[in-house]
PDB file of C-alpha atoms and ligand atoms in Angstrom:
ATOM      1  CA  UNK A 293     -15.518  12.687   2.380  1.00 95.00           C
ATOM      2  CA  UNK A 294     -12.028  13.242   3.149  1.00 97.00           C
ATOM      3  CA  UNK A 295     -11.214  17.279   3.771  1.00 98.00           C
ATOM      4  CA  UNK A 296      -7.139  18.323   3.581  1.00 98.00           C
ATOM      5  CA  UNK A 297      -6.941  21.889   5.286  1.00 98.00           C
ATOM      6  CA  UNK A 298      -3.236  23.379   5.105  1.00 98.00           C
ATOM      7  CA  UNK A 299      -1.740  19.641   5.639  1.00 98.00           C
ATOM      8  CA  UNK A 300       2.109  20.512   6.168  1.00 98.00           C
ATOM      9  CA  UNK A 301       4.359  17.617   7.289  1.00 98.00           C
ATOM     10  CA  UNK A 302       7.841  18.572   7.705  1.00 97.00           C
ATOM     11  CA  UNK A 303      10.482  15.764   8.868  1.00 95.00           C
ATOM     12  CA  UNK A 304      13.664  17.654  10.206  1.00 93.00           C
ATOM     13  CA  UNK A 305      14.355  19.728   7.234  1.00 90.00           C
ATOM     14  CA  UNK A 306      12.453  18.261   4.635  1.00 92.00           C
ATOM     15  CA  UNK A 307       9.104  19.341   3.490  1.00 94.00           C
ATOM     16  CA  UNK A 308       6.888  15.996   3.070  1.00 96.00           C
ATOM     17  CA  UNK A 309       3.675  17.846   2.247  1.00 97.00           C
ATOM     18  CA  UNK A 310       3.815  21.447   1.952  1.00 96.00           C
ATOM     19  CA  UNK A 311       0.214  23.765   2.607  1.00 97.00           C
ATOM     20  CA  UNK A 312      -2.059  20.690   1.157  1.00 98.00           C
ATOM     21  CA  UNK A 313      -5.745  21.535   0.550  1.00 98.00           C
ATOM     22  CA  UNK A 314      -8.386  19.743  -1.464  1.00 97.00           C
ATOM     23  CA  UNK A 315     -11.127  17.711  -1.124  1.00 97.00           C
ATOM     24  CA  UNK A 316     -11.878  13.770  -1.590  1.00 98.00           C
ATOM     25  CA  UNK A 317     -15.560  12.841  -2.468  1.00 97.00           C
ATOM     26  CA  UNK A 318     -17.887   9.983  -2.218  1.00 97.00           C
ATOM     27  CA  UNK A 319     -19.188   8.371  -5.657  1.00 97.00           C
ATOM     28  CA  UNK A 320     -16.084   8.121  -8.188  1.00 96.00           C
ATOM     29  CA  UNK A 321     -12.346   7.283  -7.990  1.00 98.00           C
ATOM     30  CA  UNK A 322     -10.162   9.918  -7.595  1.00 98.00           C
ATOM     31  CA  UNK A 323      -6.210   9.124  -8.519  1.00 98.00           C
ATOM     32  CA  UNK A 324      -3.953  10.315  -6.490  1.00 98.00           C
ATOM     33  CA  UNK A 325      -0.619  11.275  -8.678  1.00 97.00           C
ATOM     34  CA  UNK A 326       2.634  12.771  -8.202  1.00 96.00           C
ATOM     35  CA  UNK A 327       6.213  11.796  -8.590  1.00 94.00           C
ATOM     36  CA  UNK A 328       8.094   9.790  -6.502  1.00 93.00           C
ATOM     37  CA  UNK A 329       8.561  11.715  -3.079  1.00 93.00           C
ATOM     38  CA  UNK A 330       5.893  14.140  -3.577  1.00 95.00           C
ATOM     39  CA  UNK A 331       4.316  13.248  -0.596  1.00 96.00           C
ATOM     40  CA  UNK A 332       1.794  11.312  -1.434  1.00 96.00           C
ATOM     41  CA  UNK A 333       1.915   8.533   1.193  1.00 96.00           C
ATOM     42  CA  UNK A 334       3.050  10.420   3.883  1.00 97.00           C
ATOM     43  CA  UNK A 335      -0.859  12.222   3.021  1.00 98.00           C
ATOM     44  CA  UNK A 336      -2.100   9.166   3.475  1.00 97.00           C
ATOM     45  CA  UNK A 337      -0.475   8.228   6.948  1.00 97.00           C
ATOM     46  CA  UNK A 338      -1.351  11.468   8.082  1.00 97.00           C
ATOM     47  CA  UNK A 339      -5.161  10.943   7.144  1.00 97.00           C
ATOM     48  CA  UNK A 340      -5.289   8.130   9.321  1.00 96.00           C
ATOM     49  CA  UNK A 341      -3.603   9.755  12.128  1.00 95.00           C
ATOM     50  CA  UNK A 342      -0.797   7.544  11.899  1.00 95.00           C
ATOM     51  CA  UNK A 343       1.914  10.645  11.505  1.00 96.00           C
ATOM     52  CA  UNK A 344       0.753  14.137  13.010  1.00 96.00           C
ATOM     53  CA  UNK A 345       0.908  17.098  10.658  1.00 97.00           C
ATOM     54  CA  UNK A 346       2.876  19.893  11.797  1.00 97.00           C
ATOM     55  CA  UNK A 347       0.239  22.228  11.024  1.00 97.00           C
ATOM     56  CA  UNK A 348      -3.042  21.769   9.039  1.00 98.00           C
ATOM     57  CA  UNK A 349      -5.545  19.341   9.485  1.00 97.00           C
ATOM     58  CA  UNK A 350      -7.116  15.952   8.020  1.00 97.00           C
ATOM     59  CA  UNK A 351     -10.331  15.626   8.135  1.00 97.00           C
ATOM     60  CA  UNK A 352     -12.487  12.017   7.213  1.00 97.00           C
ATOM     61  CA  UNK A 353     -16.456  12.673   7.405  1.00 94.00           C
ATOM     62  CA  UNK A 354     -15.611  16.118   9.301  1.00 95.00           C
ATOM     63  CA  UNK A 355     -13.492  14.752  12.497  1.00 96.00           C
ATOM     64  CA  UNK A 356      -9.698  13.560  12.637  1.00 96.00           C
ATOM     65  CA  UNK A 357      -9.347  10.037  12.497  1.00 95.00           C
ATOM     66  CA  UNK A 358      -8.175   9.369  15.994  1.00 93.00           C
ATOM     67  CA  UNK A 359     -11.242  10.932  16.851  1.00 94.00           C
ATOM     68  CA  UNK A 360     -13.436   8.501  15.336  1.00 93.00           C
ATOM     69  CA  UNK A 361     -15.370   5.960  17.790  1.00 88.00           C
ATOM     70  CA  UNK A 362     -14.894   2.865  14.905  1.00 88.00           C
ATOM     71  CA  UNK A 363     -12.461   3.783  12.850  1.00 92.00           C
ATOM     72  CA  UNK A 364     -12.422   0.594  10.783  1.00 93.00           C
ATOM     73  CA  UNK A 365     -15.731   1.071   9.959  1.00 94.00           C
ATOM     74  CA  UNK A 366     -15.524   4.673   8.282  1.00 95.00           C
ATOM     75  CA  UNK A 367     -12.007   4.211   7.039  1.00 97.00           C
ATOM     76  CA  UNK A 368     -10.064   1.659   5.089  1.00 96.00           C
ATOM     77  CA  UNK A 369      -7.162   1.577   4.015  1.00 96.00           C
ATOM     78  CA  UNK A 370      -4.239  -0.600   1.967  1.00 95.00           C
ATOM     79  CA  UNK A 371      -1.086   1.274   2.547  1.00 95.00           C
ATOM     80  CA  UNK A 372       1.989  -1.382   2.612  1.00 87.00           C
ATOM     81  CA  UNK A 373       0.853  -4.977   1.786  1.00 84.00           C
ATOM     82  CA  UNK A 374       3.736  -6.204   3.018  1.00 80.00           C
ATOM     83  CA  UNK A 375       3.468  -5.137   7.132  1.00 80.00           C
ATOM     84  CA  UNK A 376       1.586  -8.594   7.803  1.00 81.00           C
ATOM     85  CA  UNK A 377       2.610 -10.860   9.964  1.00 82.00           C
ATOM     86  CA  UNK A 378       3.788 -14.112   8.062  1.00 83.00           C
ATOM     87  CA  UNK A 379       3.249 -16.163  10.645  1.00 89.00           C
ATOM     88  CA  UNK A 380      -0.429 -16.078  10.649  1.00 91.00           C
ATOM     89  CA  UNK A 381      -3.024 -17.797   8.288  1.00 95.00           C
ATOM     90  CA  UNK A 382      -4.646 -14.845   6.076  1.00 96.00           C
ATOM     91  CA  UNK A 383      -7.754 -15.697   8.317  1.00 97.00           C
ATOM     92  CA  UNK A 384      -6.324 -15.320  11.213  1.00 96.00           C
ATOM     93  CA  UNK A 385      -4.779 -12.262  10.514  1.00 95.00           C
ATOM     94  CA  UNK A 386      -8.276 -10.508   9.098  1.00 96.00           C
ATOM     95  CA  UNK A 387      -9.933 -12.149  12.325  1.00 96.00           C
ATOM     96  CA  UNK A 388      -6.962 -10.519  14.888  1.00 94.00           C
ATOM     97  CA  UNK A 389      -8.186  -7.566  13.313  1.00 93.00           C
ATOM     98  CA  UNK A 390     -11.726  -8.107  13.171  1.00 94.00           C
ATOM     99  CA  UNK A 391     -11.505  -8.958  17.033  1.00 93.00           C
ATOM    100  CA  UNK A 392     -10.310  -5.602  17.730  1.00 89.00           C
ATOM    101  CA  UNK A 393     -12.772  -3.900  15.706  1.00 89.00           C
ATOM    102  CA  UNK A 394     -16.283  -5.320  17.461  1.00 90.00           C
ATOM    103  CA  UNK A 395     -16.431  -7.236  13.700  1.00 93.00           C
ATOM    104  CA  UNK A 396     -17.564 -10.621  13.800  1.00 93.00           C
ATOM    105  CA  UNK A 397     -15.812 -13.551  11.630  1.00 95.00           C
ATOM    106  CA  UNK A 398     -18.745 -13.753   9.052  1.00 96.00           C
ATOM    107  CA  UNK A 399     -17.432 -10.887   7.910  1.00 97.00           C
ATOM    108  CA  UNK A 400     -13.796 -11.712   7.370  1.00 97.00           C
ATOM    109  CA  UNK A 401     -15.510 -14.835   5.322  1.00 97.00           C
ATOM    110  CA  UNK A 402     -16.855 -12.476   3.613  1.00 97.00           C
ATOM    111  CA  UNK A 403     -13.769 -10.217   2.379  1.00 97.00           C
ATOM    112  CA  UNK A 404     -12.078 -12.799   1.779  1.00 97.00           C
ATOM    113  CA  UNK A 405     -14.390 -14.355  -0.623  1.00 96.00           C
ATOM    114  CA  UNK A 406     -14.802 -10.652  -2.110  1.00 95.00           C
ATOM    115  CA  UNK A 407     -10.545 -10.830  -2.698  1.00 95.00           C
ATOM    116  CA  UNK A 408     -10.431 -14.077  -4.406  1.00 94.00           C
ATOM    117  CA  UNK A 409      -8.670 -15.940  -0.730  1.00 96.00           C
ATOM    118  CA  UNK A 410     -11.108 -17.707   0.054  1.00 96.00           C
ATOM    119  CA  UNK A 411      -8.946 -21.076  -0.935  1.00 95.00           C
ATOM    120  CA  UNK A 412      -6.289 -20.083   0.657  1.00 96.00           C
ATOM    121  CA  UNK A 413      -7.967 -18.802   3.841  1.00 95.00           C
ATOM    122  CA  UNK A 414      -5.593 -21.098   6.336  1.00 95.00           C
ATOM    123  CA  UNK A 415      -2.330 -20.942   4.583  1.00 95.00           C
ATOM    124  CA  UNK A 416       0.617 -19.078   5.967  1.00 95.00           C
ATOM    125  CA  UNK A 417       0.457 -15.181   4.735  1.00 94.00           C
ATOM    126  CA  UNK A 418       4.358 -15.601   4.951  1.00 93.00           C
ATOM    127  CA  UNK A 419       3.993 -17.835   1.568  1.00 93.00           C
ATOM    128  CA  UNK A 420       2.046 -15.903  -0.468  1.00 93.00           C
ATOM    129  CA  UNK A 421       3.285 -13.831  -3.732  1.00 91.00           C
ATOM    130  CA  UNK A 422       2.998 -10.137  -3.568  1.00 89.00           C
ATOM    131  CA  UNK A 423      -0.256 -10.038  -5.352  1.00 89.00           C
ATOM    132  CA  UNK A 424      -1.812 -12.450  -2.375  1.00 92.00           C
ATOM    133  CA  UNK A 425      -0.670 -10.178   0.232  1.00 93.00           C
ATOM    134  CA  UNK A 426      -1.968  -6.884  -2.034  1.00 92.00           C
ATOM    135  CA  UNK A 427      -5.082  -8.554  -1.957  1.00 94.00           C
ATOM    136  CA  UNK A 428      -4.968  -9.519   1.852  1.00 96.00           C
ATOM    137  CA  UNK A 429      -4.533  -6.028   2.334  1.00 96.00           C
ATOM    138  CA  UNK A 430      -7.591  -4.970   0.404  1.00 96.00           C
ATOM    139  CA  UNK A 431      -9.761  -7.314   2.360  1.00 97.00           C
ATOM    140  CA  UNK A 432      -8.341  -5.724   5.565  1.00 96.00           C
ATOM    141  CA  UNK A 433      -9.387  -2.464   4.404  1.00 97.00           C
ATOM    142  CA  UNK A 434     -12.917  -4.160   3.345  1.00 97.00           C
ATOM    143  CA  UNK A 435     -13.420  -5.198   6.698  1.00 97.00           C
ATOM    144  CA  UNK A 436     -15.405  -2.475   8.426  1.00 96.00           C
ATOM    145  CA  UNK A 437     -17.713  -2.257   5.077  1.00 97.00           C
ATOM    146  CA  UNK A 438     -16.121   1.569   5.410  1.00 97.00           C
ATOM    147  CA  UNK A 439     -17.365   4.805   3.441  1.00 97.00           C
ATOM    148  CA  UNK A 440     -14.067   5.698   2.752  1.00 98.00           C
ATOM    149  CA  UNK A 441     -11.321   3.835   1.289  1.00 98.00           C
ATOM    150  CA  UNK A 442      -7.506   4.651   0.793  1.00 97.00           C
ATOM    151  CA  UNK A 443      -4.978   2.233  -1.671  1.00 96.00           C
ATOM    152  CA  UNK A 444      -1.471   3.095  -1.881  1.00 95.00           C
ATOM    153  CA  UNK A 445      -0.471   1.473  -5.243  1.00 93.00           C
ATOM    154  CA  UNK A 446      -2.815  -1.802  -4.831  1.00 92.00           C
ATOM    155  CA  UNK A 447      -1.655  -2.664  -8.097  1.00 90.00           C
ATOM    156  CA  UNK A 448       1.858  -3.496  -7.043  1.00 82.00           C
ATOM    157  CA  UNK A 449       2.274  -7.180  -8.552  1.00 78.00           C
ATOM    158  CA  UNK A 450      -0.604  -7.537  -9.371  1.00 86.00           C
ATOM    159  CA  UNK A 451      -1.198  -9.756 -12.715  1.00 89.00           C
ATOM    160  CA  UNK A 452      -3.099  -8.883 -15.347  1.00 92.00           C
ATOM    161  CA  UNK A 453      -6.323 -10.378 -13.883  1.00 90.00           C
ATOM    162  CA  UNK A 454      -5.468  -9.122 -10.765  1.00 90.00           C
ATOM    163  CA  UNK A 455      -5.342  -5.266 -12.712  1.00 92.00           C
ATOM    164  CA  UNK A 456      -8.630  -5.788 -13.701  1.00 93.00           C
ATOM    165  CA  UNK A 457     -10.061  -7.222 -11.023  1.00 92.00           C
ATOM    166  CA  UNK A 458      -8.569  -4.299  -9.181  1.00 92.00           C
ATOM    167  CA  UNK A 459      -9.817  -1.505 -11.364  1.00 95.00           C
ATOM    168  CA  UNK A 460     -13.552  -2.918 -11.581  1.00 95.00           C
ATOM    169  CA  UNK A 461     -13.718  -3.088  -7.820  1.00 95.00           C
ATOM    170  CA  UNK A 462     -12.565   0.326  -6.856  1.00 96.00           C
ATOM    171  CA  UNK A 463     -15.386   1.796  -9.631  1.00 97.00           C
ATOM    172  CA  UNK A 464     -17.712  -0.830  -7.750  1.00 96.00           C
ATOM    173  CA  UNK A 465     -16.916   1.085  -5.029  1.00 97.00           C
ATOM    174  CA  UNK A 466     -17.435   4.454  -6.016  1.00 98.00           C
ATOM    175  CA  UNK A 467     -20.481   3.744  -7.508  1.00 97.00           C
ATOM    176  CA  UNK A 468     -21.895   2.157  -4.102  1.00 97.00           C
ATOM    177  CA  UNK A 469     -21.260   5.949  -2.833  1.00 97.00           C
ATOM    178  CA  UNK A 470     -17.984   5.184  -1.403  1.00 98.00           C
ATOM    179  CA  UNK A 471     -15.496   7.881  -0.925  1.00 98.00           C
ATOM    180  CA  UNK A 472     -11.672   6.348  -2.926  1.00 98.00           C
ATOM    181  CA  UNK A 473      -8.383   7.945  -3.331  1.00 98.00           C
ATOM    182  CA  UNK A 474      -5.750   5.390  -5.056  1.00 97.00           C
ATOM    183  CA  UNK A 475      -2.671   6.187  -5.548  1.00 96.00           C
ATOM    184  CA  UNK A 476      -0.569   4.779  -8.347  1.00 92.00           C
ATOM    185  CA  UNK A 477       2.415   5.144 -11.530  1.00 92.00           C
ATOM    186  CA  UNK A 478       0.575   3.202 -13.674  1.00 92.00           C
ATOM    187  CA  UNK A 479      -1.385   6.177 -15.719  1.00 94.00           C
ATOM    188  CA  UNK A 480      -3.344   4.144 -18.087  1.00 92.00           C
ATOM    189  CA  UNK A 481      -4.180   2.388 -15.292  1.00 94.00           C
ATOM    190  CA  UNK A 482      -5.799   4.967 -13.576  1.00 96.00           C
ATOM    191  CA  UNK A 483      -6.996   6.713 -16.893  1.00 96.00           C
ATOM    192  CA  UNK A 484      -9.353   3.797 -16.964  1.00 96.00           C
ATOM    193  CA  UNK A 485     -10.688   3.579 -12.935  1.00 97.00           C
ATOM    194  CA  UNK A 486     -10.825   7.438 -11.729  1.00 97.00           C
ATOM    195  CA  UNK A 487     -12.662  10.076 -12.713  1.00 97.00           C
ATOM    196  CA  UNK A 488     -11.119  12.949 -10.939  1.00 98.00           C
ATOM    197  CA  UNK A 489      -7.383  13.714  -9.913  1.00 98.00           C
ATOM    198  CA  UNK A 490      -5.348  15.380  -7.746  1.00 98.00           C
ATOM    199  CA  UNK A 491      -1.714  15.742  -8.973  1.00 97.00           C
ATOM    200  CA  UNK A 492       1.186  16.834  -6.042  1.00 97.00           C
ATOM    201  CA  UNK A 493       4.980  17.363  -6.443  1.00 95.00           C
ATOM    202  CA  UNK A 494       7.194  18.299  -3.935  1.00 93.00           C
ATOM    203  CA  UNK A 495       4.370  18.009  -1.208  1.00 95.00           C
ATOM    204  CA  UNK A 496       2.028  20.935  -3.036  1.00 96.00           C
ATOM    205  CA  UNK A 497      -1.064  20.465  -5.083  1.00 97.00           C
ATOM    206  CA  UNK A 498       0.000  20.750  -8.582  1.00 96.00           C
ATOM    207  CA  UNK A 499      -4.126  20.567  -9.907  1.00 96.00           C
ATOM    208  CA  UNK A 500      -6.920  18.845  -8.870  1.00 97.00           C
ATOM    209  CA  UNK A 501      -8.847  18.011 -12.152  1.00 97.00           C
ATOM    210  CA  UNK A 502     -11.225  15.651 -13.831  1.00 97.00           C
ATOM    211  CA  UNK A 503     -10.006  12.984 -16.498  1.00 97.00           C
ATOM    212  CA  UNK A 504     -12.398  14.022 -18.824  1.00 97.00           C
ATOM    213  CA  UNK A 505     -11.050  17.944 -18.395  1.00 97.00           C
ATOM    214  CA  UNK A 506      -7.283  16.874 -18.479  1.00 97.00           C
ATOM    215  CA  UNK A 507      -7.509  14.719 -21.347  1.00 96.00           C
ATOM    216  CA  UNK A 508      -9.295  17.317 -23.416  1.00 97.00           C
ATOM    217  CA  UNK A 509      -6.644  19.514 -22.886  1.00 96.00           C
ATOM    218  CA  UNK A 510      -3.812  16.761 -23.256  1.00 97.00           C
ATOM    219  CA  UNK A 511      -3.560  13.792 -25.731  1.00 96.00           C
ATOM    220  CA  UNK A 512      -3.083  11.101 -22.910  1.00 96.00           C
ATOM    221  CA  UNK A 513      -3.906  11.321 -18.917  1.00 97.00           C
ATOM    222  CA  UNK A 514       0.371  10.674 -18.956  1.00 96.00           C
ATOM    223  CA  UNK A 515       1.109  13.309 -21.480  1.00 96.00           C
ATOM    224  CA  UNK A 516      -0.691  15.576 -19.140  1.00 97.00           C
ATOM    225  CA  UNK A 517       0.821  14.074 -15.720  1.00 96.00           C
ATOM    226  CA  UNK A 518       4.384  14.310 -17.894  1.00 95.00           C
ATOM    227  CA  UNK A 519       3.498  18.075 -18.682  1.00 95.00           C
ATOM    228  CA  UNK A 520       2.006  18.897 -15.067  1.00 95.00           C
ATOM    229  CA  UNK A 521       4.901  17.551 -13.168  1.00 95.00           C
ATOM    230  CA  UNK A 522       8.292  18.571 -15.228  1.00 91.00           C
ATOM    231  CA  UNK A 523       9.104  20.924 -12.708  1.00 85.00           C
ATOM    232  CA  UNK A 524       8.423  18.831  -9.582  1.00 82.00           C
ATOM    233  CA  UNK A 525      10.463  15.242 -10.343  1.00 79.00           C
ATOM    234  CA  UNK A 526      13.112  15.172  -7.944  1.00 75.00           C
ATOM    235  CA  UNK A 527      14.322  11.735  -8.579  1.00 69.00           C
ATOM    236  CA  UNK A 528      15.008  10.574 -12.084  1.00 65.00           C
ATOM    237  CA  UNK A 529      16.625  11.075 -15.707  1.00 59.00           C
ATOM    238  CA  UNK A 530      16.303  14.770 -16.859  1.00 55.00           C
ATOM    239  CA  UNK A 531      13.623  14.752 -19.163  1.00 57.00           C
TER     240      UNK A 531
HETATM  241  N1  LIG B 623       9.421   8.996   8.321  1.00 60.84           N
HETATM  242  C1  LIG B 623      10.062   9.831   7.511  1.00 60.84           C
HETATM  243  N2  LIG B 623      11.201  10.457   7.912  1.00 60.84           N
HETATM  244  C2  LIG B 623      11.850  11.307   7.094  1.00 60.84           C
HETATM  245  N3  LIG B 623      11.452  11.603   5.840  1.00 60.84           N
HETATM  246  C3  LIG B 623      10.340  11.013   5.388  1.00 60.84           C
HETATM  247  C4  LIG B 623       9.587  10.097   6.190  1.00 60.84           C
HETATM  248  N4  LIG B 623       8.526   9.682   5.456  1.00 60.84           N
HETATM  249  C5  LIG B 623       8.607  10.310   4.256  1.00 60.84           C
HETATM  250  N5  LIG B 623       9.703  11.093   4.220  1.00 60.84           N
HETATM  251  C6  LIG B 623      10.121  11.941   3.085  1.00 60.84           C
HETATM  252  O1  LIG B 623       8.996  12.674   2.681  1.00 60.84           O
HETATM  253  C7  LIG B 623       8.960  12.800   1.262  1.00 60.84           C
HETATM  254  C8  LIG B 623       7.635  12.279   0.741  1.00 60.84           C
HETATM  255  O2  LIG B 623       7.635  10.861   0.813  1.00 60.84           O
HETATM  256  P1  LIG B 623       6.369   9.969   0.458  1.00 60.84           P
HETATM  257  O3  LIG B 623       6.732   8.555   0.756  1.00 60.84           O
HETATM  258  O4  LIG B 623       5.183  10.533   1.108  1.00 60.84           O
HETATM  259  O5  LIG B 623       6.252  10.203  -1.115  1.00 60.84           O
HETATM  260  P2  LIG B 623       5.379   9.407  -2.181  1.00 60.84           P
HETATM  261  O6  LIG B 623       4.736  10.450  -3.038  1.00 60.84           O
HETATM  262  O7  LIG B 623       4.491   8.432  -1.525  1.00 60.84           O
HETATM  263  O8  LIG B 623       6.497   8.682  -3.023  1.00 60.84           O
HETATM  264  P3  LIG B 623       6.492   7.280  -3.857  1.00 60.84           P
HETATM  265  O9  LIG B 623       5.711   7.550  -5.113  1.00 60.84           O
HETATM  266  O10 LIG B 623       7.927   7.055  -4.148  1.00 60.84           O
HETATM  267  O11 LIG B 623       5.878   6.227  -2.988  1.00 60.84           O
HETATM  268  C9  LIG B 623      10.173  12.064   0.730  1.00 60.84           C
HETATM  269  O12 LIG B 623      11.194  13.008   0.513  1.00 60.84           O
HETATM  270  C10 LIG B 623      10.529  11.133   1.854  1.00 60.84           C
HETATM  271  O13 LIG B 623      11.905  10.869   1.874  1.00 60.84           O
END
């Protein structure tokens, strides 16, 4: 389970995340949704300890994540496909950090069977399309065989396969007990792969709602995100 108590994040004077509470838990997807700038990645860096808060706390299975004794292996996360190291084969780069983790290379066989690499295990990441590296990123966060899983837009250039593939392994996922927060635009997207939401804008919680409830009380999942966040779009055409 991840736990958000109070998570502020202010950088100089701008308010990232503003007073954040609410609660991520194991067996479905939950969306993660907000405008652009609302905050929603800097939640995740700040999950995995890799911002501070300046007051609250994150929480993943009750402790902070720099706290944890195996990190990897309760947490995973995709949160920018592109900070690889091109360089490297895409096995060499899930070994480097399967090394580092006390995970043995069966497993990084594994993942990258799971993420459709496994032909292109010993080629260069630095020549692969967006949707390779998205996937290389997935596997990295597969590597630990974690309880909890984090993907900032994994959906990014992905093609339409690659959607699909995408959605039926996150509800794989969730249904193995797994605790998931995606993020993503893409609303009929995640209309179809999570069952509960949690909208922000401007770095507050805006609600924190099922699909099922906010599409009984709006025509669409968008038509509701639309109606939810008018107030809170900072960048973009007046609407
Ligand atoms: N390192 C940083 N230094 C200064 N400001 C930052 C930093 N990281 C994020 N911000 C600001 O915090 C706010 C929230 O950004 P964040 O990237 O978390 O939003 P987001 O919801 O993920 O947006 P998007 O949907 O566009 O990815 C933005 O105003 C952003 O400019």
């Amino acid at each position: 389970m991840i736990e958000l108590h109070h998570l502020t994040k202010r950088y100089g004077s701008a308010l990232a995340v503003d007073g954040l509470s609410f609660r991520v838990e194991p067996g479905h997807v939950t969306g993660f949704l907000g405008p652009n700038g609302a905050g929603k990645s800097t939640t995740m860096r700040l999950i995995l300890g890799l911002d501070a808060p300046t007051s609250g706390q994150a929480l993943v299975n009750g402790r902070r994540y720099t706290s944890l004794h195996e990190p990897m292996r309760e947490v995973g996360a995709l949160l920018d496909a592109s900070a690889v190291h091109g360089g490297r084969s895409a096995y060499n780069h899930l070994l480097c950090l399967a090394r580092t983790n006390g995970i043995g290379p069966t497993r990084v066989i594994e993942v990258l069977d799971q993420v459709g690499l496994a032909g292109v295990a010993r080629k260069r990441v630095g020549g692969f399309s967006l949707g390779m590296k998205q996937r290389l990123g997935i596997a990295a966060a597969l590597l630990g065989d974690p309880g909890i899983l984090m993907f900032d837009e994994p959906v990014n250039g992905l093609d339409p396969d690659g959607v699909r593939w995408i959605r039926d392994l996150m509800r794989s996922l969730a249904a193995e007990g797994r605790t998931i927060l995606l993020s993503s635009h893409l609303m009929s997207e995640m209309a179809l792969t999570a069952e509960h939401i949690v909208i922000v804008g401007r770095g507050r919680l805006i609600a924190e709602a099922t699909v099922a409830e906010l599409t009984t009380r709006y025509p669409s999942l968008e038509e509701a995100y639309m109606a939810l966040t008018a107030d809170s779009v900072q960048y973009g055409a007046a609407r």
